[in-house]
Each structure stands twice: as C-alpha cells, then as structure tokens.
Amino acid sequence: MSTDPFGTERLRAAVLRAWADSPTRFTEDTNTENDLRVGGYRDRLFVELAQNAADAALAAGDRGTLRVSIVDGELRFANTGAPLDARGVESLASLRASGKGEETVGRFGVGFAAVLTVSAEPRIVSATGGVAFSAERTRAEAERAGDVPVLRLPWPVADDEPPVPDGFTTEVRLPLREGVDGQALLADLKNDIGDLLLTLPWLQSVEVEGGVWRRSDLGDGVVELASPDGSEHWQVRRGEVVWAVPLDGSGSPRPLGDDVLHAPTPTDDELSLPARLIATLPIEPSRRRALPGPELTAALKNAAREYVDLVCSLPGKERLALVPGAGFPRSTVDGTLREAILENLSDSPWLPAQAGDDLPGRQARVLSVDVPGLAPLLADLVPGLLSLSGVDLRTVGARSISPAEAVELLTGAQREPSWWRSLYDVLLPALEAHDLTKDDLGALPVPMSDGRTLPGVRDALLVGGSAELLELLSDVDIIGLRLVHPAAAHPLLERLGAKHAEASDLLEADALSAAVERSVEDVRSGLDGMALAGAVLRLIAEVGDEAPEWAGALALPSEDGWRRADELVLPTSPLGDIFDPEVFEEDGALSVLDEEFAEDWPVATLVAAGVLDSFAIITDDEPLEPGHGLPEEHEWWDSRERPPSRVLAVRDLDLVGDDAWPEALRLLAARPETWRALTEPGGHTGWWLARYALLDGRAPLDWRMPEASALAGLYDVVPDSGLGKEILLAAGVRTELGADAEDVEDLLERLGDPERKVSPGLASRAHAALAEYTVDVPAPDRVRAADGSAVDARDAVVLDVPWFAAVLVPERMVVSASGAAALAELLDLPVASGLDAKVTEDGEYVPWTELSALRLAADQLGVELPEGGVLLHEALTVTFEDEEHEVAWWSDGRLHAADTPEGLGRAFAWATGRWADRHVLTALLDDPSPSVLLN
C-alpha cells in the first residue's frame, strides 16, 4: 500500500512553488485561513464535520452515523459512508475550491477550516488512507515564523497512526490547542445534535460519550429525533427547500417563533417564523448570512410557496399554528419570507372549509368566537365558512364573523325545529362560559309551533305539559301567540328571556282568547278549526278541567256545522229532551256536539269549555249592573230594592220546553251547583222560575202548596207532577200570601175575579200585602169586598177608620189589615174617612176620670186614663148618605160614644191606642168582675 495514497507530496510541491513564485500568496493564504477560523467558521466545528459525515453517507447511499469522542487528548469525529479520496484531499488543501458535488452540503469543502478553531494539527484517517495537517511542519517547510496557513500543506499520516475504529470509514482527529476544554466542546455539541440531525437527513445517528442521538422517519413527513433524554418529533416538508416544525406530545405543531435561517447550516439571519427553513441559498463567503440579491429573493419566494405545502400537511385544525405572527421582522430575510408567506396563504387554498375543499385566506370566513359545533350547522348558510373558529386570520385576508353577524345570517333560514334545537345545544355552553352574550343572541331565530320562524325570544313561550298537548300546539296557528315548537324547546331560550308557560299560563294569554273568540268565524271562512279546538281542550284538561270564561266561544263541530262551545249540548245530555225542539233546529239557539268528537274528550273537559251537559251556571262576585245574558235580567234587577251583592244564576232556562218543566226542575235539583243557584236568596233563578216555569201550564207562583189552606180561593193547589216539596218550594209554589211589586197586578186580578171564593180574612191580608207596594198599575175594575164578594170598584170604599164600618154595608167596604191609605191609592178608591157623615145631636161631655166603670176596667187592664173625655149620647145617630144610622161610637174630630159598654169600650180603646183591646174593654164595662178578664 502506498504511504502517500492521496498524492500529498505533489500537492505540497504545488503550493510551495506558488508561494515561492508569488511571495504575497503566502500572506493571502494565511490571512484567508485566519479569516475563516476567527470569522466565517467560528463556532461551526461540529456543524461542518457533521456535514462532511452526511455527505459521506450520501455518497455511499446509506444513512450514516457520526461518533464524537475524546481520545488521548484529541477530539475525534468518526463517521460511516464513503471513505476519503484524492479529490477530497485536494478540497481539504484548497482554501478557494471544494470537491463537493451538487447534492452534498459540504464534503470537505472550505468549511473544514472550522477545525482550526480547536486544533493546529488536524488529521483525517480513513479506510483508504490518511492525511495530516500541521502548523509546525508548515512553518518548517515554508521557512516562516508566526501564523501560517495550516490547511494548505497536507502530509500522509504516520505509519503508526491507529486505524479507523471498527464500524466507521473515516475519523477526523484534532489534537486540542492549549486552553481548549474538550469536555466543554462535547457539552456544546450535545445541545446542537438535534438540529444537525434535522438539517442533515443523510445523517441517521450521532454518538457522544456513549449517548446516542437518532433520527427516524415515521412517515407522512414526521421525523423523530431520539436522544438519551427522550425524543421529539418534527413535521417536515421536503421540496426544493425543507420546512420543519416541531410537534408536541399529541402530534400537534409547536411553533418555533425564534429561529435562524439554515442555509443549509445555521446562519446569523434571525427568523420569527413558526417553522424552520432549511434551504440551499446564496450565502456570503463568511457563511454567516444570506447573500442579498435577485437570486436570494427568488429562492425565498419559492420557499414561501412551499411553506403552504407544510401547512397543508398538518390536520386542518392545527394549520393555524403556522400562520406567522404579528410583529417587526427580525431580519431582512425574515421580513421578505413573512410577507411572501402571508401573500401565499391569502391566495392559495389551505384553510379547511366546513364544507368542500380548502380555501385561500381571501375567500374564507371565520367565526370570531370559538363555539364548538357551531360551524357545521352554519356551513350551508355561510359560503366560505371555515371549520376553525375563534381565530384572527385577517393577516391572510380572511373575514371575521361575529356571533351577532352569524345570528343575522340565520334570519330567514328554513330548518326543521330539531335543527334549531341542535343549534341551541351548541350555543348554550358558549353563553354559560361568557363566550357569547345575550346581546349576541338577541335576534336568534326561534321556530314557532305554527310553522313560522321568528327572530328573537321576545314574548316566546316554552310550553310544558303532556306530549299530546305539545303535539296539538305544534299544529296551532294563533296570531300573536308565540309558542316555541316543542321539538325546539330548549333551556337556552329561557336564558334569553323566553317564558316558561304551563297550561294555565296559556289559558291566560290574550292571543289565545282572541283566537278562540274569532274561531267560529274563522272556521266558517274556510280555516281548519280542529287543531285549535284540540289544543284548547287539552289545555283545559291539563289544568284540571277549569277554563276561563272566553272558552265558551271555542268553535267545536256540531251536528249542523261549527258552533260556539257554549251553544252546544252533549249528545248524552238530558237537556236534549228538556229543551224545546225548536232550539236544536238549524240556526236555532243550540246544537248538539258531534258525537264522534265528543267521544274523544272527557265530559268534564267539554263541560269546562262551555258545552252543556246540564244547565250552565253564571257567576259574578261583583255585579255592578245587568249584562249577564240572563232571561228577563233587567226585570229581575229592577225588582230589587238594591243591587245584588253577587250573581249566581242558571243559564238557558228560557229554552226549556213547556211540557218539560218537571224534568227540568228535577235536573236543577239533582246537581249541587244548580241547586245552590235555585235556592240563592233573592237570586235570579228562583225569581225567574217562579214566574216563567210552567207546571200544568201555569207559573209556580200561580199555585199554592197543599198545606197552604190559608191561600185557598186566591191560589189553587199545585197539581201532582211527581216533584218533591223542596223542589216545588224552590220553584216558587206559594205557602203564604206575600207578593212582590211585580205580582201586584196578578193579585189584584185574582181578588177581582168573581169566580174565586175568597174569605174576608184572606182578602184583608191580601189587601195588606198590596198596600206595601207603591207601583203604577191600572186600577182594577172589580175589588174584593169585606163580605168576600168581588164588587164593582166604582161602588167600593176603603175602610180606613173603624167607625165607618157601622154605616157602610160589607159589600161596599174594602178592608185591609194595614195600610188602608196606600191600598186606596193603589186601587184608586176613596177612603171612608173622606165621606160625608154627621152626628145628629150633641152629647154630654164627660171626662174619662168621672166614668167609674171605665176607671175600674182600665185599672184591670193596666191602662192609664188619658186626659180629656168623651161626648156621651143616650142614643148616638149619624146621618150618612141621607140616612140615619144608630152607631155605638163615632169620631168627627171629637170622640162620641153611646152610653153603652160597646160604645164606651170602642171610644176608650181608640182614645188610648188600645184598639185591639176594644172587645175586652166592652166586656169589662158590662161586668167588671175579674172572671171576665180571665175568660
């Protein structure tokens, strides 16, 4: 084997001749090497030797290994791959030329000068031979002192040079300069190995002091860098340049933000990009910075275009991490790259769209607030919407959409209620997390049960209740009633202001009552009323069969079309047989509820809505005036001395058939609510029935109870109709004489009826009852006289003072137990006291105190004698209507009495106001013994 396999003697001879031929050449070489050592290749020892190792691996076609160690005070770099050759030695010994090929990064080029920073006696030992450089031998050969160009003169290594370590092909051996700390160099190297492996793909592993750093390609551009302390992953994109970004433990990008340009080894050009750029770029001779010029500008713009490929190699949601951040560029290269990258991200597709292909930044829209799940729901409503949210992409031309703007885009959208509920599911967590505000969602569309979708939750009602109710309400179209569709009901709407409405709340809604009020008209104009009918009835059922008053206007199907609920009778109701058949004729007051419809609902619910199963009740706790729709209501009202404190009455009594009253009364008595109305003191129902119900063709007031014999003659016994006593009494059948003001004419007619046999006492009591009322009625033609006969009113006189009874015949006198004057005015008859009658002779005046028999009688009765006295007549006569009449007593302003027990007894009873005791006084005057008083 040649001791100089690389021809180093020839290379040395050529250099020495050059130095001899041009003395300045030596100085130039010395200065150039010094510049490289202290300038361009300062701190680049490991980088340059790693590049050489990578080039050797590339030349061999197999990924290489580099081992760094300190042996016998020497820093050694052993690598695998292609061994040293003559061309490589020539490159080593030349300061102005490199033997590297186009694909290599630095195979023994000028960068090898970096070894001079730590050693003045470097050697390279390879499987093909070795070469050494030496400052000391160069000084001796060149006969110079001081600094010399160490790498210009190569020598073969000594014969005793140890061979390359097993498993390696080449080793660089660097005896360390005095003052150089080898362990410190190794420590620095360990910090840089990761970057070297990433930058040099042909370098697979690096070994340092037993520790191994390894690079592994995991596929899809992911590179693993393993070290004794662990491992890290990078996403790498290779094209004309290499872009790489570190990944975190979950595989997501971990943007750099603080790096330098690698061209391909690190330069001093700082970058602020999220990813690392490794590219072959024009570099200044110092290899510290990129060389400005058109070539660099073109290379950087190309790198910016390929940056988009790196971005697209990441999952869509992670691409935003590679958008360059704001801030001032850290270098000219940084500014040029960042500007070009942003321009490419604006024009090239890379942003993941919610639907369809990736989008360029300028065509993208992004939700300014990250609301998970919202973007998929808005995809077909917002062209260019990204699947990413809550990010600022204005630097790449994307338009940001605020939550309020997104809500505006929803206006007019036609979606199923379940879709809106899905939207609310997404928005509620964002509202609770304060990512959204109520103002943001103020115009949020809400689907209504009637099929409309309206903006905002104002006046919206969230309906609770049974599934059947919710289904019925979903089909209802009620203007002004904003019922949220059951399938869209959601807590979010309540948070935004929608009211939670139970059935009772809905029954208080003005819009529902208005819809019910016009429901019959709507149905007759062609609208379907079944949905509203079902919904209202279900609401009534939900609240326990209680309904507002307006429910009676609800349109329901009947045998002859649609009618108000309160105009309908249940098919099974006894009212069908009680009411007059004319009531149920076409356009009659009532109709019968459709039988099939009735079978679908509980009787209690239908009745609560106003459908009649029995007689309906009208109640009003504060009746200020008539207006309840009761028959003859004003007449009843006017019959009262003062307004009633309340109204509790039965409706529709005027619809009962003439021959159905017994059954109607039984029905009224059978139900507690109607019985209470019937027996209400002074109530309308009892009042009306007494006057307008018919028992055997006549009103109850026209009949008397069998036991009311005192009324015999005036009133006939009520015929047997199978009704019990309580019902007959409640209906108004008489037990006593009493009359209301409106009954005056009837009673007068009965008293004047000559066919009636009326006792004088009954007539007197009847007259007293009539006298209690001051009413304007026609004067009767006939009146009932004291003898019980009905006489011509023209001959009758009302006996208002008792003494005239002695001169009037009974068939002329109209007698009343009380109120004679009022009776006379009612009957338009004269009173007896107004008639002309005269005492024929003056009597003898005797004081009461002088009448001993009278004093004794008064004493027995305990009556104090009054002042004054009486005119006594042996025979008292009075001239009346040209006839003389002998009387027992008289009064013409003075008191006259015949000197008889009867005369004195009546006169004294009148004088003392003890008229009721006149008969006792008469008896005592006739016989003053105590036995008379006791008997």
Short mmCIF file of N, CA, C and O in Angstrom, two decimals, residues 219-280:
data_model
loop_
_atom_site.label_atom_id
_atom_site.label_comp_id
_atom_site.label_asym_id
_atom_site.label_seq_id
_atom_site.Cartn_x
_atom_site.Cartn_y
_atom_site.Cartn_z
N GLY A 219 -42.98 8.56 8.62
CA GLY A 219 -44.00 8.62 7.58
C GLY A 219 -44.84 9.88 7.69
O GLY A 219 -44.93 10.52 8.73
N ASP A 220 -45.48 10.24 6.56
CA ASP A 220 -46.31 11.46 6.46
C ASP A 220 -45.52 12.69 6.87
O ASP A 220 -46.09 13.66 7.40
N GLY A 221 -44.20 12.65 6.61
CA GLY A 221 -43.38 13.82 6.87
C GLY A 221 -42.99 14.01 8.31
O GLY A 221 -42.40 15.03 8.66
N VAL A 222 -43.28 13.04 9.17
CA VAL A 222 -42.95 13.18 10.59
C VAL A 222 -41.60 12.55 10.86
O VAL A 222 -41.36 11.39 10.51
N VAL A 223 -40.71 13.32 11.48
CA VAL A 223 -39.36 12.86 11.82
C VAL A 223 -39.22 12.81 13.33
O VAL A 223 -39.58 13.76 14.03
N GLU A 224 -38.71 11.67 13.82
CA GLU A 224 -38.46 11.53 15.26
C GLU A 224 -36.98 11.71 15.52
O GLU A 224 -36.13 11.10 14.87
N LEU A 225 -36.66 12.56 16.49
CA LEU A 225 -35.29 12.75 16.93
C LEU A 225 -35.19 12.22 18.36
O LEU A 225 -35.72 12.83 19.30
N ALA A 226 -34.51 11.07 18.50
CA ALA A 226 -34.38 10.45 19.82
C ALA A 226 -33.04 10.81 20.42
O ALA A 226 -32.02 10.90 19.72
N SER A 227 -33.00 10.99 21.74
CA SER A 227 -31.77 11.32 22.45
C SER A 227 -31.77 10.60 23.78
O SER A 227 -32.78 10.02 24.19
N PRO A 228 -30.68 10.61 24.49
CA PRO A 228 -30.66 9.97 25.81
C PRO A 228 -31.69 10.57 26.77
O PRO A 228 -32.12 9.93 27.72
N ASP A 229 -32.10 11.79 26.53
CA ASP A 229 -33.06 12.45 27.42
C ASP A 229 -34.51 12.27 26.95
O ASP A 229 -35.43 12.78 27.59
N GLY A 230 -34.71 11.59 25.85
CA GLY A 230 -36.07 11.44 25.33
C GLY A 230 -36.09 11.59 23.83
O GLY A 230 -35.09 11.38 23.15
N SER A 231 -37.25 11.97 23.32
CA SER A 231 -37.37 12.13 21.88
C SER A 231 -38.27 13.30 21.56
O SER A 231 -39.08 13.75 22.39
N GLU A 232 -38.17 13.82 20.37
CA GLU A 232 -39.05 14.87 19.87
C GLU A 232 -39.37 14.58 18.41
O GLU A 232 -38.65 13.83 17.73
N HIS A 233 -40.50 15.17 17.99
CA HIS A 233 -40.97 14.91 16.63
C HIS A 233 -41.10 16.24 15.88
O HIS A 233 -41.43 17.26 16.47
N TRP A 234 -40.83 16.11 14.59
CA TRP A 234 -40.93 17.28 13.71
C TRP A 234 -41.77 16.91 12.50
O TRP A 234 -41.72 15.77 12.01
N GLN A 235 -42.58 17.87 12.06
CA GLN A 235 -43.28 17.72 10.79
C GLN A 235 -42.39 18.38 9.73
O GLN A 235 -42.05 19.56 9.83
N VAL A 236 -42.00 17.57 8.74
CA VAL A 236 -41.04 18.04 7.75
C VAL A 236 -41.67 17.97 6.37
O VAL A 236 -42.34 16.99 6.01
N ARG A 237 -41.48 19.04 5.60
CA ARG A 237 -41.96 19.06 4.21
C ARG A 237 -40.77 19.34 3.32
O ARG A 237 -40.11 20.37 3.45
N ARG A 238 -40.48 18.38 2.38
CA ARG A 238 -39.31 18.50 1.51
C ARG A 238 -39.74 18.82 0.08
O ARG A 238 -40.65 18.21 -0.46
N GLY A 239 -39.12 19.78 -0.49
CA GLY A 239 -39.29 20.12 -1.90
C GLY A 239 -37.97 20.65 -2.38
O GLY A 239 -36.93 20.02 -2.18
N GLU A 240 -38.00 21.80 -2.99
CA GLU A 240 -36.73 22.44 -3.31
C GLU A 240 -36.07 22.96 -2.04
O GLU A 240 -34.87 23.20 -2.00
N VAL A 241 -36.89 23.17 -1.00
CA VAL A 241 -36.37 23.54 0.30
C VAL A 241 -37.00 22.59 1.32
O VAL A 241 -37.88 21.80 1.00
N VAL A 242 -36.52 22.70 2.56
CA VAL A 242 -37.08 21.89 3.63
C VAL A 242 -37.68 22.85 4.67
O VAL A 242 -37.01 23.78 5.13
N TRP A 243 -38.97 22.59 4.98
CA TRP A 243 -39.63 23.31 6.08
C TRP A 243 -39.92 22.29 7.17
O TRP A 243 -40.38 21.20 6.89
N ALA A 244 -39.68 22.66 8.41
CA ALA A 244 -39.92 21.74 9.52
C ALA A 244 -40.45 22.50 10.72
O ALA A 244 -40.01 23.62 11.00
N VAL A 245 -41.40 21.86 11.42
CA VAL A 245 -41.96 22.46 12.62
C VAL A 245 -42.01 21.38 13.70
O VAL A 245 -42.38 20.24 13.43
N PRO A 246 -41.59 21.69 14.92
CA PRO A 246 -41.64 20.67 15.98
C PRO A 246 -43.09 20.34 16.36
O PRO A 246 -43.99 21.16 16.23
N LEU A 247 -43.28 19.11 16.85
CA LEU A 247 -44.60 18.64 17.26
C LEU A 247 -44.57 18.36 18.75
O LEU A 247 -43.55 17.95 19.31
N ASP A 248 -45.73 18.59 19.40
CA ASP A 248 -45.80 18.29 20.82
C ASP A 248 -46.16 16.83 21.03
O ASP A 248 -46.26 16.04 20.09
N GLY A 249 -46.37 16.44 22.28
CA GLY A 249 -46.61 15.04 22.59
C GLY A 249 -47.86 14.48 21.93
O GLY A 249 -47.96 13.26 21.72
N SER A 250 -48.82 15.35 21.61
CA SER A 250 -50.05 14.87 20.97
C SER A 250 -49.96 14.90 19.45
O SER A 250 -50.93 14.56 18.77
N GLY A 251 -48.81 15.32 18.93
CA GLY A 251 -48.64 15.37 17.48
C GLY A 251 -49.04 16.70 16.88
O GLY A 251 -49.06 16.84 15.65
N SER A 252 -49.35 17.67 17.71
CA SER A 252 -49.73 18.99 17.21
C SER A 252 -48.48 19.86 17.06
O SER A 252 -47.51 19.69 17.80
N PRO A 253 -48.52 20.78 16.13
CA PRO A 253 -47.34 21.63 15.90
C PRO A 253 -47.06 22.53 17.10
O PRO A 253 -47.97 23.01 17.77
N ARG A 254 -45.75 22.70 17.33
CA ARG A 254 -45.30 23.58 18.41
C ARG A 254 -44.45 24.67 17.76
O ARG A 254 -43.24 24.50 17.56
N PRO A 255 -45.11 25.77 17.38
CA PRO A 255 -44.42 26.79 16.57
C PRO A 255 -43.13 27.27 17.23
O PRO A 255 -43.05 27.40 18.45
N LEU A 256 -42.16 27.54 16.37
CA LEU A 256 -40.87 27.98 16.87
C LEU A 256 -40.93 29.44 17.31
O LEU A 256 -40.79 29.76 18.47
N GLY A 257 -41.08 30.33 16.35
CA GLY A 257 -41.16 31.74 16.67
C GLY A 257 -39.82 32.39 16.92
O GLY A 257 -39.70 33.61 16.91
N ASP A 258 -38.78 31.60 17.17
CA ASP A 258 -37.45 32.16 17.45
C ASP A 258 -36.43 31.18 16.88
O ASP A 258 -36.15 30.15 17.48
N ASP A 259 -35.88 31.51 15.70
CA ASP A 259 -35.00 30.58 14.99
C ASP A 259 -34.08 31.39 14.08
O ASP A 259 -34.14 32.63 14.07
N VAL A 260 -33.25 30.67 13.35
CA VAL A 260 -32.39 31.32 12.36
C VAL A 260 -32.55 30.59 11.04
O VAL A 260 -33.03 29.45 10.97
N LEU A 261 -32.11 31.23 9.99
CA LEU A 261 -32.12 30.62 8.66
C LEU A 261 -31.04 29.53 8.61
O LEU A 261 -29.91 29.74 9.04
N HIS A 262 -31.42 28.37 8.09
CA HIS A 262 -30.47 27.28 7.86
C HIS A 262 -30.23 27.18 6.36
O HIS A 262 -31.15 26.86 5.61
N ALA A 263 -28.97 27.43 5.95
CA ALA A 263 -28.73 27.51 4.51
C ALA A 263 -27.54 26.67 4.03
O ALA A 263 -26.61 27.21 3.43
N PRO A 264 -27.50 25.40 4.16
CA PRO A 264 -28.46 24.63 4.98
C PRO A 264 -28.05 24.59 6.44
O PRO A 264 -28.79 24.10 7.27
N THR A 265 -26.83 25.06 6.74
CA THR A 265 -26.41 25.10 8.14
C THR A 265 -26.84 26.43 8.73
O THR A 265 -27.17 27.38 8.00
N PRO A 266 -26.90 26.53 10.07
CA PRO A 266 -27.40 27.76 10.70
C PRO A 266 -26.61 28.98 10.28
O PRO A 266 -25.38 28.95 10.16
N THR A 267 -27.34 30.07 10.06
CA THR A 267 -26.72 31.35 9.74
C THR A 267 -27.03 32.31 10.87
O THR A 267 -27.67 31.95 11.86
N ASP A 268 -26.62 33.55 10.71
CA ASP A 268 -26.94 34.57 11.69
C ASP A 268 -28.20 35.35 11.32
O ASP A 268 -28.56 36.32 12.00
N ASP A 269 -28.88 34.97 10.25
CA ASP A 269 -30.12 35.64 9.86
C ASP A 269 -31.27 35.11 10.72
O ASP A 269 -31.71 33.96 10.58
N GLU A 270 -31.74 35.97 11.63
CA GLU A 270 -32.79 35.53 12.55
C GLU A 270 -34.15 35.48 11.84
O GLU A 270 -34.45 36.31 10.97
N LEU A 271 -34.94 34.50 12.25
CA LEU A 271 -36.28 34.34 11.71
C LEU A 271 -37.29 34.30 12.87
O LEU A 271 -36.97 33.84 13.96
N SER A 272 -38.51 34.78 12.57
CA SER A 272 -39.58 34.74 13.57
C SER A 272 -40.73 33.85 13.11
O SER A 272 -41.85 33.99 13.59
N LEU A 273 -40.43 32.94 12.21
CA LEU A 273 -41.47 32.08 11.64
C LEU A 273 -41.75 30.89 12.55
O LEU A 273 -40.88 30.45 13.31
N PRO A 274 -42.96 30.34 12.46
CA PRO A 274 -43.28 29.18 13.29
C PRO A 274 -42.49 27.94 12.93
O PRO A 274 -42.36 27.03 13.74
N ALA A 275 -41.97 27.86 11.68
CA ALA A 275 -41.27 26.66 11.21
C ALA A 275 -39.84 27.01 10.81
O ALA A 275 -39.50 28.17 10.57
N ARG A 276 -39.03 25.97 10.72
CA ARG A 276 -37.63 26.14 10.35
C ARG A 276 -37.47 25.97 8.85
O ARG A 276 -38.00 25.03 8.25
N LEU A 277 -36.70 26.86 8.26
CA LEU A 277 -36.37 26.77 6.83
C LEU A 277 -34.95 26.25 6.68
O LEU A 277 -34.02 26.79 7.26
N ILE A 278 -34.84 25.14 5.90
CA ILE A 278 -33.52 24.57 5.57
C ILE A 278 -33.43 24.59 4.05
O ILE A 278 -34.18 23.88 3.37
N ALA A 279 -32.54 25.41 3.51
CA ALA A 279 -32.52 25.57 2.05
C ALA A 279 -31.11 25.90 1.59
O ALA A 279 -30.30 26.45 2.33
N THR A 280 -30.86 25.55 0.35
CA THR A 280 -29.59 25.93 -0.29
C THR A 280 -29.79 27.31 -0.88
O THR A 280 -30.48 27.47 -1.89
#
